Coordinates of C-alpha atoms and ligand atoms in Angstrom, one line a residue:
Chain A
M1 CA -23.8 -0.3 8.5
I2 CA -23.0 0.6 4.8
H3 CA -25.2 3.0 3.0
T4 CA -24.6 4.5 -0.4
E5 CA -26.6 6.9 -2.5
N6 CA -25.8 7.4 -6.2
L7 CA -22.2 6.6 -5.5
T8 CA -20.2 7.3 -8.7
K9 CA -16.6 7.0 -9.7
R10 CA -15.3 8.2 -13.0
F11 CA -11.7 7.8 -14.1
K12 CA -10.9 10.2 -16.8
D13 CA -12.9 8.6 -19.6
I14 CA -14.1 5.4 -17.9
L15 CA -17.2 5.4 -15.8
A16 CA -16.4 2.6 -13.3
V17 CA -19.2 2.9 -10.9
D18 CA -22.5 4.6 -12.0
G19 CA -24.9 5.7 -9.3
L20 CA -24.7 2.9 -6.8
S21 CA -27.4 3.0 -4.1
L22 CA -27.1 0.3 -1.5
D23 CA -27.8 -0.6 2.1
V24 CA -26.0 -3.3 4.0
A25 CA -27.3 -4.1 7.4
E26 CA -25.3 -4.8 10.5
G27 CA -24.2 -8.5 10.7
E28 CA -25.1 -9.1 7.1
V29 CA -22.8 -10.8 4.6
F30 CA -23.3 -9.0 1.3
G31 CA -22.0 -10.7 -1.8
F32 CA -20.9 -8.3 -4.5
L33 CA -20.8 -10.1 -7.9
G34 CA -20.0 -8.9 -11.3
P35 CA -17.8 -9.6 -14.3
N36 CA -14.2 -8.4 -14.6
G37 CA -14.0 -4.6 -14.8
A38 CA -17.5 -4.3 -13.3
G39 CA -16.3 -1.8 -10.7
K40 CA -16.3 -4.0 -7.6
T41 CA -12.7 -3.2 -6.5
T42 CA -13.4 0.5 -7.3
T43 CA -16.5 0.4 -5.0
V44 CA -14.6 -1.3 -2.2
R45 CA -11.8 1.3 -2.5
M46 CA -14.3 4.1 -2.3
L47 CA -16.0 2.6 0.8
A48 CA -12.7 2.0 2.5
C49 CA -11.7 5.6 1.7
L50 CA -8.8 4.7 -0.5
I51 CA -10.1 6.7 -3.4
G52 CA -12.7 9.5 -3.4
P53 CA -16.0 9.2 -5.2
T54 CA -16.6 11.6 -8.1
G55 CA -20.3 11.7 -7.3
G56 CA -23.0 10.7 -4.8
A57 CA -22.5 9.9 -1.1
A58 CA -21.8 7.1 1.3
T59 CA -21.6 6.4 5.0
V60 CA -19.9 3.5 6.6
N61 CA -20.7 2.7 10.2
G62 CA -22.3 6.1 10.4
F63 CA -19.2 8.0 9.2
V64 CA -19.3 10.0 6.0
V65 CA -17.0 8.9 3.2
G66 CA -14.9 11.9 2.2
K67 CA -15.4 13.7 5.5
Q68 CA -14.6 11.2 8.3
D69 CA -12.2 9.0 6.4
T70 CA -9.9 8.4 9.4
D71 CA -12.8 7.2 11.5
I72 CA -13.9 4.9 8.7
R73 CA -10.4 3.5 8.3
R74 CA -10.2 2.9 12.0
N75 CA -13.5 0.9 11.9
V76 CA -13.2 -1.3 8.8
G77 CA -10.8 -4.1 7.8
V78 CA -9.9 -4.3 4.2
L79 CA -8.5 -7.3 2.3
T80 CA -7.4 -5.6 -0.9
E81 CA -7.5 -7.3 -4.3
T82 CA -3.7 -7.8 -4.4
P83 CA -2.6 -7.6 -0.8
G84 CA 1.1 -7.1 -0.7
M85 CA 3.3 -7.9 2.3
Y86 CA 6.7 -6.5 3.3
D87 CA 8.4 -9.5 1.8
N88 CA 11.7 -9.3 3.5
L89 CA 10.2 -8.9 7.0
S90 CA 8.8 -11.7 9.0
A91 CA 5.2 -12.6 9.1
E92 CA 5.0 -11.6 12.7
Y93 CA 6.6 -8.3 12.1
N94 CA 4.3 -7.6 9.2
L95 CA 1.4 -8.0 11.5
R96 CA 3.0 -6.0 14.3
I97 CA 3.4 -3.0 12.0
F98 CA -0.2 -3.0 11.1
A99 CA -1.4 -3.7 14.6
E100 CA 0.5 -0.5 15.7
L101 CA -0.9 1.5 12.8
Y102 CA -4.4 0.3 13.7
E103 CA -3.8 1.5 17.3
V104 CA -4.3 -2.0 18.7
K105 CA -3.9 -2.0 22.5
D106 CA -2.5 -5.5 22.9
V107 CA -0.3 -5.8 19.8
T108 CA 1.4 -9.0 20.8
G109 CA -1.8 -10.7 21.9
Q110 CA -3.7 -9.8 18.7
V111 CA -0.9 -10.8 16.5
E112 CA -0.6 -14.1 18.3
K113 CA -4.3 -14.7 18.2
Y114 CA -4.7 -14.3 14.4
L115 CA -1.4 -16.1 13.5
K116 CA -2.7 -19.1 15.5
M117 CA -6.2 -18.8 14.2
L118 CA -5.0 -18.9 10.6
G119 CA -2.4 -21.6 11.2
L120 CA 0.6 -19.5 10.6
W121 CA 2.0 -19.5 14.1
E122 CA 4.7 -22.1 13.4
R123 CA 6.0 -20.0 10.5
R124 CA 5.8 -16.6 12.2
F125 CA 9.5 -15.9 12.0
D126 CA 9.8 -16.7 8.3
T127 CA 9.9 -13.7 6.0
A128 CA 6.6 -13.1 4.2
G129 CA 8.3 -13.5 0.9
T130 CA 8.9 -17.2 1.5
F131 CA 5.2 -17.8 2.0
S132 CA 3.0 -19.6 -0.6
K133 CA 0.2 -17.7 -2.2
G134 CA -2.4 -19.3 0.1
M135 CA -0.3 -18.5 3.2
K136 CA 0.1 -14.9 2.1
Q137 CA -3.6 -14.6 1.6
K138 CA -4.2 -15.9 5.1
L139 CA -1.6 -13.5 6.5
A140 CA -3.4 -10.7 4.6
I141 CA -6.7 -11.7 6.2
A142 CA -5.1 -11.7 9.6
R143 CA -3.8 -8.3 8.9
A144 CA -7.2 -7.0 8.1
L145 CA -8.6 -8.3 11.4
L146 CA -6.0 -7.3 13.9
H147 CA -8.1 -4.3 15.1
E148 CA -11.3 -6.4 15.3
P149 CA -13.2 -4.3 12.8
R150 CA -17.0 -4.7 12.8
I151 CA -17.0 -4.2 9.1
L152 CA -14.9 -6.1 6.7
F153 CA -14.3 -5.6 3.0
L154 CA -13.0 -8.7 1.3
D155 CA -12.0 -8.4 -2.3
E156 CA -11.8 -11.9 -3.8
P157 CA -10.5 -13.6 -0.7
T158 CA -10.3 -17.0 -2.3
A159 CA -9.0 -16.1 -5.7
G160 CA -6.1 -18.3 -6.7
L161 CA -6.3 -20.6 -3.7
D162 CA -6.3 -24.3 -4.0
P163 CA -9.6 -26.0 -3.0
E164 CA -8.5 -26.8 0.5
A165 CA -7.1 -23.4 1.2
A166 CA -10.2 -21.8 -0.3
R167 CA -12.4 -24.0 1.9
L168 CA -10.4 -22.9 5.0
V169 CA -10.8 -19.2 4.1
R170 CA -14.5 -19.8 3.5
D171 CA -15.0 -21.5 6.8
F172 CA -13.1 -18.7 8.4
I173 CA -15.5 -16.1 6.8
A174 CA -18.4 -18.1 8.1
E175 CA -16.9 -17.9 11.6
L176 CA -16.6 -14.1 11.2
K177 CA -20.2 -14.0 10.2
K178 CA -21.2 -15.9 13.3
E179 CA -19.4 -13.3 15.4
G180 CA -21.9 -10.8 13.9
R181 CA -19.5 -8.9 11.7
T182 CA -20.7 -7.1 8.6
I183 CA -19.0 -8.5 5.6
F184 CA -18.8 -7.0 2.1
L185 CA -17.6 -9.8 -0.1
C186 CA -16.5 -9.4 -3.7
T187 CA -16.2 -12.7 -5.4
H188 CA -16.3 -14.5 -8.7
N189 CA -17.1 -17.8 -7.0
L190 CA -20.8 -18.1 -7.2
D191 CA -21.0 -21.2 -5.1
E192 CA -19.1 -19.3 -2.3
A193 CA -21.5 -16.4 -2.6
D194 CA -24.5 -18.8 -2.5
R195 CA -23.2 -20.4 0.7
L196 CA -21.9 -17.4 2.6
C197 CA -24.1 -14.5 1.6
D198 CA -27.3 -13.3 3.1
R199 CA -27.9 -11.1 0.0
I200 CA -26.2 -10.9 -3.3
G201 CA -25.9 -7.9 -5.6
V202 CA -25.0 -8.5 -9.2
F203 CA -23.2 -5.4 -10.4
K204 CA -21.9 -4.2 -13.7
T205 CA -21.1 -0.5 -13.5
H206 CA -24.5 -0.2 -11.9
M207 CA -26.5 -2.6 -9.7
L208 CA -28.5 -5.1 -11.8
V209 CA -30.3 -6.8 -9.0
V210 CA -30.0 -7.3 -5.2
D211 CA -31.7 -10.2 -3.4
T212 CA -31.2 -13.3 -1.4
P213 CA -29.7 -16.2 -3.3
A214 CA -32.9 -18.2 -3.0
N215 CA -35.1 -15.3 -4.2
L216 CA -32.7 -14.7 -7.1
R217 CA -33.1 -18.2 -8.3
R218 CA -36.9 -18.1 -7.9
T219 CA -37.5 -14.7 -9.5
M220 CA -35.3 -15.5 -12.4
F221 CA -36.6 -18.9 -13.2
G222 CA -39.6 -19.7 -11.0
R223 CA -39.3 -23.0 -9.2
K224 CA -39.3 -26.1 -11.3
V225 CA -40.4 -29.6 -10.1
V226 CA -39.5 -32.8 -12.0
F227 CA -42.0 -35.6 -12.1
H228 CA -40.5 -38.9 -13.3
L229 CA -43.3 -41.0 -14.7
R230 CA -43.2 -44.6 -16.1
E231 CA -44.4 -43.0 -19.3
A232 CA -44.7 -39.3 -19.8
G233 CA -46.6 -37.8 -22.8
E234 CA -48.5 -34.8 -24.0
G235 CA -51.6 -36.5 -22.3
S236 CA -50.4 -36.0 -18.8
A237 CA -48.8 -32.7 -19.7
G238 CA -52.2 -31.5 -20.9
V239 CA -53.8 -32.4 -17.6
L240 CA -51.4 -30.2 -15.7
R241 CA -51.7 -27.3 -18.1
T242 CA -55.4 -26.9 -17.2
M243 CA -54.4 -26.3 -13.5
P244 CA -54.3 -22.5 -12.7
F245 CA -51.1 -22.5 -10.6
V246 CA -49.0 -24.3 -13.2
R247 CA -47.0 -21.8 -15.2
E248 CA -45.3 -24.1 -17.6
V249 CA -45.0 -27.8 -18.5
K250 CA -42.3 -29.4 -20.6
V251 CA -41.9 -33.0 -21.5
V252 CA -38.4 -34.4 -21.6
E253 CA -38.2 -38.2 -22.1
N254 CA -40.2 -39.7 -19.3
K255 CA -40.1 -36.5 -17.2
L256 CA -42.4 -33.6 -16.8
L257 CA -40.7 -30.3 -15.9
V258 CA -43.3 -28.2 -14.2
T259 CA -42.9 -24.6 -13.2
V260 CA -45.0 -23.6 -10.2
D261 CA -44.8 -20.7 -7.8
D262 CA -45.3 -22.7 -4.6
P263 CA -44.4 -26.4 -4.9
E264 CA -45.0 -27.1 -1.2
T265 CA -48.7 -26.4 -1.6
H266 CA -49.2 -27.5 -5.2
N267 CA -47.2 -30.6 -5.6
P268 CA -49.7 -32.9 -3.7
E269 CA -52.5 -31.6 -6.0
I270 CA -50.4 -32.2 -9.1
I271 CA -49.6 -35.7 -8.0
R272 CA -53.2 -36.4 -7.3
A273 CA -54.2 -35.2 -10.8
L274 CA -51.5 -37.2 -12.4
V275 CA -52.5 -40.4 -10.6
N276 CA -56.1 -39.8 -11.4
S277 CA -55.2 -39.5 -15.1
G278 CA -53.6 -42.9 -14.9
A279 CA -50.0 -41.8 -14.8
E280 CA -47.5 -43.8 -12.6
V281 CA -45.3 -41.4 -10.6
Q282 CA -41.9 -42.8 -9.9
F283 CA -40.0 -39.9 -8.4
V284 CA -40.6 -36.2 -7.6
G285 CA -37.8 -33.8 -7.2
E286 CA -37.0 -30.1 -7.3
L287 CA -34.9 -28.9 -10.2
R288 CA -32.5 -26.4 -8.6
H289 CA -31.0 -23.7 -10.7
S290 CA -27.5 -22.9 -9.7
L291 CA -26.7 -19.3 -8.9
E292 CA -24.5 -19.5 -11.9
D293 CA -27.4 -19.8 -14.2
V294 CA -29.0 -16.7 -12.6
Y295 CA -25.8 -14.8 -12.8
L296 CA -25.0 -15.6 -16.4
Q297 CA -28.6 -14.8 -17.4
L298 CA -28.3 -11.4 -15.7
V299 CA -24.9 -10.4 -17.0
K300 CA -25.8 -11.6 -20.5
N301 CA -28.7 -9.2 -20.7
V302 CA -26.6 -6.1 -20.1
Chain B
M1 CA 3.6 10.1 17.0
N2 CA 3.6 6.4 17.6
K3 CA 2.6 5.7 14.0
I4 CA 5.5 7.8 12.8
K5 CA 7.8 5.7 14.9
T6 CA 6.3 2.5 13.5
I7 CA 6.8 3.7 10.0
I8 CA 10.5 4.7 10.7
R9 CA 11.3 1.4 12.3
K10 CA 9.6 -0.5 9.4
E11 CA 11.4 1.5 6.8
W12 CA 14.8 0.8 8.4
A13 CA 14.0 -2.9 8.9
E14 CA 13.2 -3.1 5.2
V15 CA 15.6 -0.6 3.6
F16 CA 18.8 -1.8 5.4
K17 CA 18.3 -5.2 4.0
N18 CA 19.2 -3.7 0.6
R19 CA 22.9 -3.9 -0.2
M20 CA 22.8 -0.8 -2.4
V21 CA 21.5 1.2 0.5
I22 CA 24.1 -0.1 2.9
F23 CA 26.7 0.7 0.4
T24 CA 25.6 4.3 -0.1
V25 CA 25.1 4.9 3.6
A26 CA 28.4 3.4 4.7
F27 CA 30.8 3.7 1.9
L28 CA 30.2 7.1 0.5
P29 CA 30.8 9.0 3.8
L30 CA 34.0 6.9 4.4
L31 CA 35.3 7.7 1.0
L32 CA 34.6 11.4 1.3
T33 CA 36.3 11.5 4.7
A34 CA 39.4 9.6 3.5
L35 CA 40.1 12.0 0.6
P36 CA 40.6 15.2 2.6
L37 CA 42.5 13.3 5.3
G38 CA 44.7 11.9 2.5
I39 CA 45.5 15.5 1.3
I40 CA 46.3 16.7 4.8
F41 CA 48.6 13.7 5.2
A42 CA 50.3 14.2 1.9
T43 CA 50.9 17.9 2.5
R44 CA 51.7 17.7 6.2
D45 CA 55.3 18.6 6.0
A46 CA 55.2 21.1 3.2
S47 CA 58.1 23.4 4.0
S48 CA 58.3 27.1 3.5
R49 CA 60.3 26.3 0.3
T50 CA 57.2 25.0 -1.4
G51 CA 55.1 27.4 0.5
E52 CA 56.8 30.4 -1.2
A53 CA 56.1 28.9 -4.6
L54 CA 52.5 28.3 -3.7
D55 CA 52.1 31.7 -2.4
S56 CA 52.1 33.2 -5.8
Q57 CA 49.8 30.6 -7.2
L58 CA 47.0 31.1 -4.8
P59 CA 44.6 34.0 -5.4
S60 CA 45.3 36.5 -2.7
E61 CA 41.7 37.2 -1.9
M62 CA 41.4 33.5 -1.2
T63 CA 44.3 33.4 1.2
Q64 CA 43.0 36.5 2.9
S65 CA 39.5 35.4 3.5
M66 CA 40.4 31.9 4.4
C67 CA 43.7 31.8 6.3
P68 CA 44.0 33.5 9.7
E69 CA 47.0 35.8 10.4
G70 CA 50.1 34.0 11.2
V71 CA 49.5 30.9 9.1
N72 CA 52.3 30.3 6.7
S73 CA 51.5 29.8 3.0
A74 CA 52.0 26.1 3.1
E75 CA 49.5 25.7 5.8
C76 CA 47.2 28.1 4.0
F77 CA 47.5 25.8 1.1
Q78 CA 46.4 22.9 3.3
I79 CA 43.4 24.9 4.5
F80 CA 42.5 25.8 1.0
M81 CA 42.7 22.2 -0.3
V82 CA 40.7 20.8 2.6
S83 CA 38.0 23.5 2.2
Q84 CA 37.6 22.3 -1.4
F85 CA 36.3 19.1 0.1
M86 CA 33.5 20.8 1.9
M87 CA 31.2 20.7 -1.1
M88 CA 32.1 17.0 -1.5
F89 CA 31.0 16.4 2.0
M90 CA 27.7 17.9 1.1
I91 CA 27.1 15.0 -1.4
V92 CA 26.5 12.7 1.6
P93 CA 23.3 14.3 3.0
V94 CA 21.9 14.6 -0.5
A95 CA 22.7 11.1 -1.9
I96 CA 21.8 9.0 1.0
P97 CA 18.2 10.1 1.4
V98 CA 17.6 9.7 -2.4
T99 CA 18.5 6.1 -2.2
I100 CA 16.5 5.4 0.9
A101 CA 13.4 7.5 0.0
A102 CA 13.2 6.3 -3.5
Y103 CA 13.6 2.7 -2.4
S104 CA 11.2 3.1 0.5
I105 CA 8.3 4.3 -1.7
V106 CA 9.2 2.3 -4.7
G107 CA 9.4 -0.8 -2.6
E108 CA 6.0 -0.1 -1.1
K109 CA 4.5 0.0 -4.5
T110 CA 6.3 -2.9 -6.1
T111 CA 5.3 -5.2 -3.2
R112 CA 1.7 -3.8 -3.4
S113 CA 1.7 -3.0 0.3
L114 CA 0.8 0.6 -0.2
E115 CA -2.9 0.0 -0.5
P116 CA -3.2 -1.9 2.8
L117 CA -1.0 0.7 4.4
L118 CA -3.2 3.6 3.1
A119 CA -6.2 1.7 4.4
T120 CA -5.0 2.1 8.0
P121 CA -5.9 5.2 10.0
I122 CA -2.5 6.7 9.5
T123 CA -2.7 10.3 8.3
T124 CA -1.0 11.4 5.1
I125 CA 1.2 13.8 7.2
E126 CA 2.2 10.9 9.6
L127 CA 3.1 8.8 6.6
L128 CA 5.1 11.5 5.0
V129 CA 6.9 12.5 8.1
G130 CA 7.7 8.9 8.9
K131 CA 9.1 8.2 5.4
C132 CA 10.9 11.5 5.5
L133 CA 12.6 11.0 8.8
A134 CA 13.5 7.4 7.9
A135 CA 15.6 8.9 5.1
V136 CA 16.8 12.1 6.7
I137 CA 18.0 10.6 10.0
P138 CA 20.6 8.1 8.6
A139 CA 21.7 10.8 6.2
V140 CA 22.4 13.3 8.9
L141 CA 24.0 10.8 11.2
A142 CA 26.2 9.6 8.3
T143 CA 27.2 13.2 7.7
Y144 CA 28.0 13.8 11.4
A145 CA 29.9 10.5 11.5
A146 CA 31.9 11.5 8.5
F147 CA 32.7 14.9 9.9
G148 CA 33.6 13.3 13.2
L149 CA 36.0 11.0 11.5
F150 CA 37.4 13.9 9.6
A151 CA 37.9 16.0 12.7
L152 CA 39.5 13.2 14.5
G153 CA 41.8 12.4 11.6
S154 CA 42.9 16.0 11.2
W155 CA 43.5 16.2 14.9
L156 CA 45.8 13.2 14.7
L157 CA 47.6 14.4 11.6
V158 CA 48.0 18.1 12.3
A159 CA 50.1 19.2 15.3
N160 CA 49.6 22.9 14.7
K161 CA 46.8 24.1 16.9
M162 CA 46.1 27.2 14.9
L163 CA 46.0 25.3 11.7
L164 CA 43.6 22.8 13.3
S165 CA 41.2 25.5 14.4
A166 CA 41.4 26.9 10.9
L167 CA 40.6 23.6 9.3
L168 CA 37.6 22.9 11.6
D169 CA 36.2 26.4 11.8
A170 CA 32.7 27.9 11.8
R171 CA 32.3 27.3 8.1
W172 CA 32.5 23.6 8.6
L173 CA 30.2 23.7 11.6
I174 CA 27.6 25.6 9.7
A175 CA 28.0 23.4 6.7
I176 CA 27.8 20.1 8.6
F177 CA 25.2 21.0 11.3
I178 CA 22.9 23.3 9.4
V179 CA 23.3 23.0 5.7
G180 CA 23.7 19.2 5.9
P181 CA 20.3 18.4 7.4
L182 CA 18.7 21.1 5.2
L183 CA 20.2 19.4 2.2
A184 CA 19.0 16.0 3.3
L185 CA 15.5 17.4 3.8
M186 CA 15.5 18.9 0.3
S187 CA 16.6 15.7 -1.2
V188 CA 13.9 13.7 0.6
A189 CA 11.1 16.1 -0.2
F190 CA 12.2 16.0 -3.9
A191 CA 12.4 12.2 -4.0
L192 CA 8.9 11.9 -2.4
M193 CA 7.5 14.4 -4.8
V194 CA 8.9 12.6 -7.8
S195 CA 7.8 9.2 -6.6
S196 CA 4.2 10.3 -6.1
R197 CA 4.0 11.9 -9.6
V198 CA 5.9 9.5 -11.8
S199 CA 4.2 6.3 -13.1
D200 CA 7.3 4.1 -13.2
P201 CA 9.1 3.5 -9.9
R202 CA 12.5 3.0 -11.6
V203 CA 12.1 6.3 -13.4
A204 CA 11.2 7.9 -10.0
E205 CA 14.5 6.8 -8.6
Q206 CA 16.5 8.0 -11.5
V207 CA 14.7 11.3 -11.7
S208 CA 15.2 11.8 -7.9
M209 CA 19.0 11.6 -8.4
V210 CA 18.8 14.8 -10.4
I211 CA 18.8 16.6 -7.0
I212 CA 22.5 15.8 -6.7
V213 CA 23.2 18.0 -9.8
P214 CA 23.1 21.4 -8.1
V215 CA 25.5 20.1 -5.4
L216 CA 27.9 18.8 -8.1
V217 CA 27.6 22.1 -10.0
G218 CA 28.6 23.9 -6.7
L219 CA 31.4 21.5 -6.3
F220 CA 32.9 22.1 -9.7
G221 CA 32.2 25.8 -9.5
Q222 CA 34.2 25.9 -6.3
M223 CA 37.0 23.8 -7.8
A224 CA 37.2 26.0 -10.8
G225 CA 37.6 28.9 -8.5
L226 CA 34.3 30.6 -9.4
F227 CA 33.6 31.3 -5.7
V228 CA 35.1 30.8 -2.4
L229 CA 33.3 29.1 0.4
N230 CA 33.8 31.5 3.2
K231 CA 31.6 32.0 6.2
Q232 CA 29.3 34.5 4.4
V233 CA 28.7 32.3 1.4
I234 CA 27.9 29.3 3.6
S235 CA 25.6 31.3 5.8
S236 CA 23.7 32.6 2.8
V237 CA 23.5 29.1 1.4
A238 CA 21.9 28.0 4.7
V239 CA 19.3 30.7 4.5
V240 CA 18.5 29.9 0.9
M241 CA 18.2 26.2 1.7
L242 CA 15.9 26.9 4.5
A243 CA 13.5 28.8 2.2
L244 CA 13.9 26.1 -0.5
D245 CA 13.1 23.4 2.0
A246 CA 10.0 25.1 3.2
L247 CA 8.8 25.3 -0.4
L248 CA 9.7 21.7 -1.3
V249 CA 8.1 20.3 1.8
Y250 CA 5.0 22.3 1.1
L251 CA 4.9 21.1 -2.5
A252 CA 5.6 17.5 -1.4
T253 CA 2.6 17.4 0.9
R254 CA 0.4 18.9 -1.9
V255 CA 1.6 16.4 -4.4
F256 CA 1.6 13.3 -2.2
Q257 CA -2.0 12.4 -2.3
R258 CA -3.3 9.0 -1.4
E259 CA -5.5 8.6 -4.4
S260 CA -3.0 9.7 -7.0
I261 CA -0.2 7.5 -5.8
L262 CA -2.6 4.6 -5.5
T263 CA -4.1 4.9 -9.0
R264 CA -1.2 6.3 -10.9
W265 CA 1.3 3.6 -10.1
K266 CA 0.5 0.5 -12.1
Ligands
LIG1 N1 -6.7 3.6 -11.5 C1 -7.6 3.5 -12.5 N2 -7.5 4.3 -13.5 C2 -8.3 4.2 -14.6 N3 -9.3 3.3 -14.7 C3 -9.4 2.4 -13.7 C4 -8.6 2.5 -12.5 N4 -9.0 1.5 -11.7 C5 -10.0 0.9 -12.3 N5 -10.3 1.4 -13.5 C6 -11.3 1.0 -14.4 O1 -12.6 0.9 -13.7 C7 -13.3 -0.2 -14.2 C8 -13.6 -1.0 -13.0 O2 -12.5 -1.6 -12.5 P1 -12.5 -2.5 -11.1 O3 -11.1 -2.9 -10.8 O4 -13.2 -1.8 -10.1 O5 -13.3 -3.8 -11.6 P2 -13.6 -5.1 -10.8 O6 -15.0 -5.3 -10.8 O7 -12.9 -5.2 -9.5 O8 -12.9 -6.2 -11.8 P3 -12.2 -7.6 -11.5 O9 -13.3 -8.6 -11.3 O10 -11.4 -7.9 -12.7 O11 -11.4 -7.4 -10.2 C9 -12.4 -0.9 -15.2 O12 -12.9 -0.5 -16.5 C10 -11.1 -0.3 -15.0 O13 -10.4 -0.3 -16.2
LIG2 MG1 -11.5 -6.3 -8.7

């Protein structure tokens, strides 16, 4: 659905996006992560045909960026980073304008559908300027969906929302995902990316890594298993170190932190070895790295 | 076509909530109508006594080119005075669009609604035409309304049929119905151009106001007696305006590029 090759954007003396090559499949939720100023918004703007690339090429839904911009605009929905409303017009009229501009057939029906879906129906005649930040954000999401785009660009949809509103928006994105829409999600919320995204790209001017959240954790840190023993010491650690599939063993208090590639297959063997060596195993658990650890590790190294 | 209509309706819904805009659109034409009517009223029963005195004061070429045969000098003075206001009438189609156009684009930027708007499949031309018409239509209507009031007022105040037809002659019709809309278009094209080039929206509005200067220069030039607005002059002005408009509209479409207005305005 989205394909880029060496996509590049240079503002006078700033290289904002440097040779991005990426493929996002139909129905995929792609998380686009990166520190402030990484070039995420710039990338979205290029893909939504708001600004032109200075190098490389991209297609969105089969249409070529820079050549078939109107077709692309017709087929994608964009939630911009700072989505402004016409503040002295009503919420409903705000949406009507955009429904008309997006050539929606049933303007009234679509406007009603999304106002209701996002819980703004009761307030539809209030001017957008009187809305809270969260309500404005919901209105902006509604605005991006009126024409039922199959591809959605969401630039930090939950930024600045309270936990409840953020949750609502997140659940809503999950709904959209179920409907099979392709979603390109820029976010700083790693937990959100972890939960919603099929794949994640960590980006800082160029792409650092692209993978599923689970793979990212695994490749960055391996998988760690914690064995709680009644008494842990170098003795039991030594036993495990002789095993070929054990990558690393650390002793912390009464715990052994063991790095293995495939805990499902190897844990039983490890437990057997520990028991045979006389250790008393109290608990076994997986030590999960948060995506945050992965992210910070990646971004630090640039 | 429909998108242009959407833009126009949206602009009006927004812009006419602004007091400053209402003031310019409503008050300016009323003021500029009241003034010439006041003059006609004040000089309505000028007798031949004052007429003779005035005769010597008015440049003869002026009276010749302006006043038809058989109009006495007092009436000719009325015609002359009222003609002086023609240039002032021309402020209406220039000033109104500047206020609307500058506000309509500036507002778009300050509320950060421009980016979502540009993300829709509207073409640049549709957007430009929509914004343009949203400013030109009220300006032209206000000019027509002002002229209508002026015509009605003179008809009520002046009994002399010949004088009336001299007051509301071809010059006025050309000025109001041809030069007026052309001036409005010039003003809008200029405001659009400035707003898409300048980085600060407030500066954009102020710079756009510069377009009134040529009209004011014309006004003072005429008052100082540097030229007489006869039919030939007005017609040439119309032709020049037409060329100027074509140029300005062309330039505006060149300058108004999505990317530059999006990335320049911070
Ligand atoms: N209009 C512009 N003119 C000049 N430089 C720009 C412009 N827009 C963005 N940049 C630069 O491009 C780089 C990338 O900016 P961008 O907004 O894409 O980052 P981002 O990843 O979205 O950051 P954030 O997480 O803060 O939203 C920055 O260095 C920024 O200064
Ligand atoms: Mg950004």
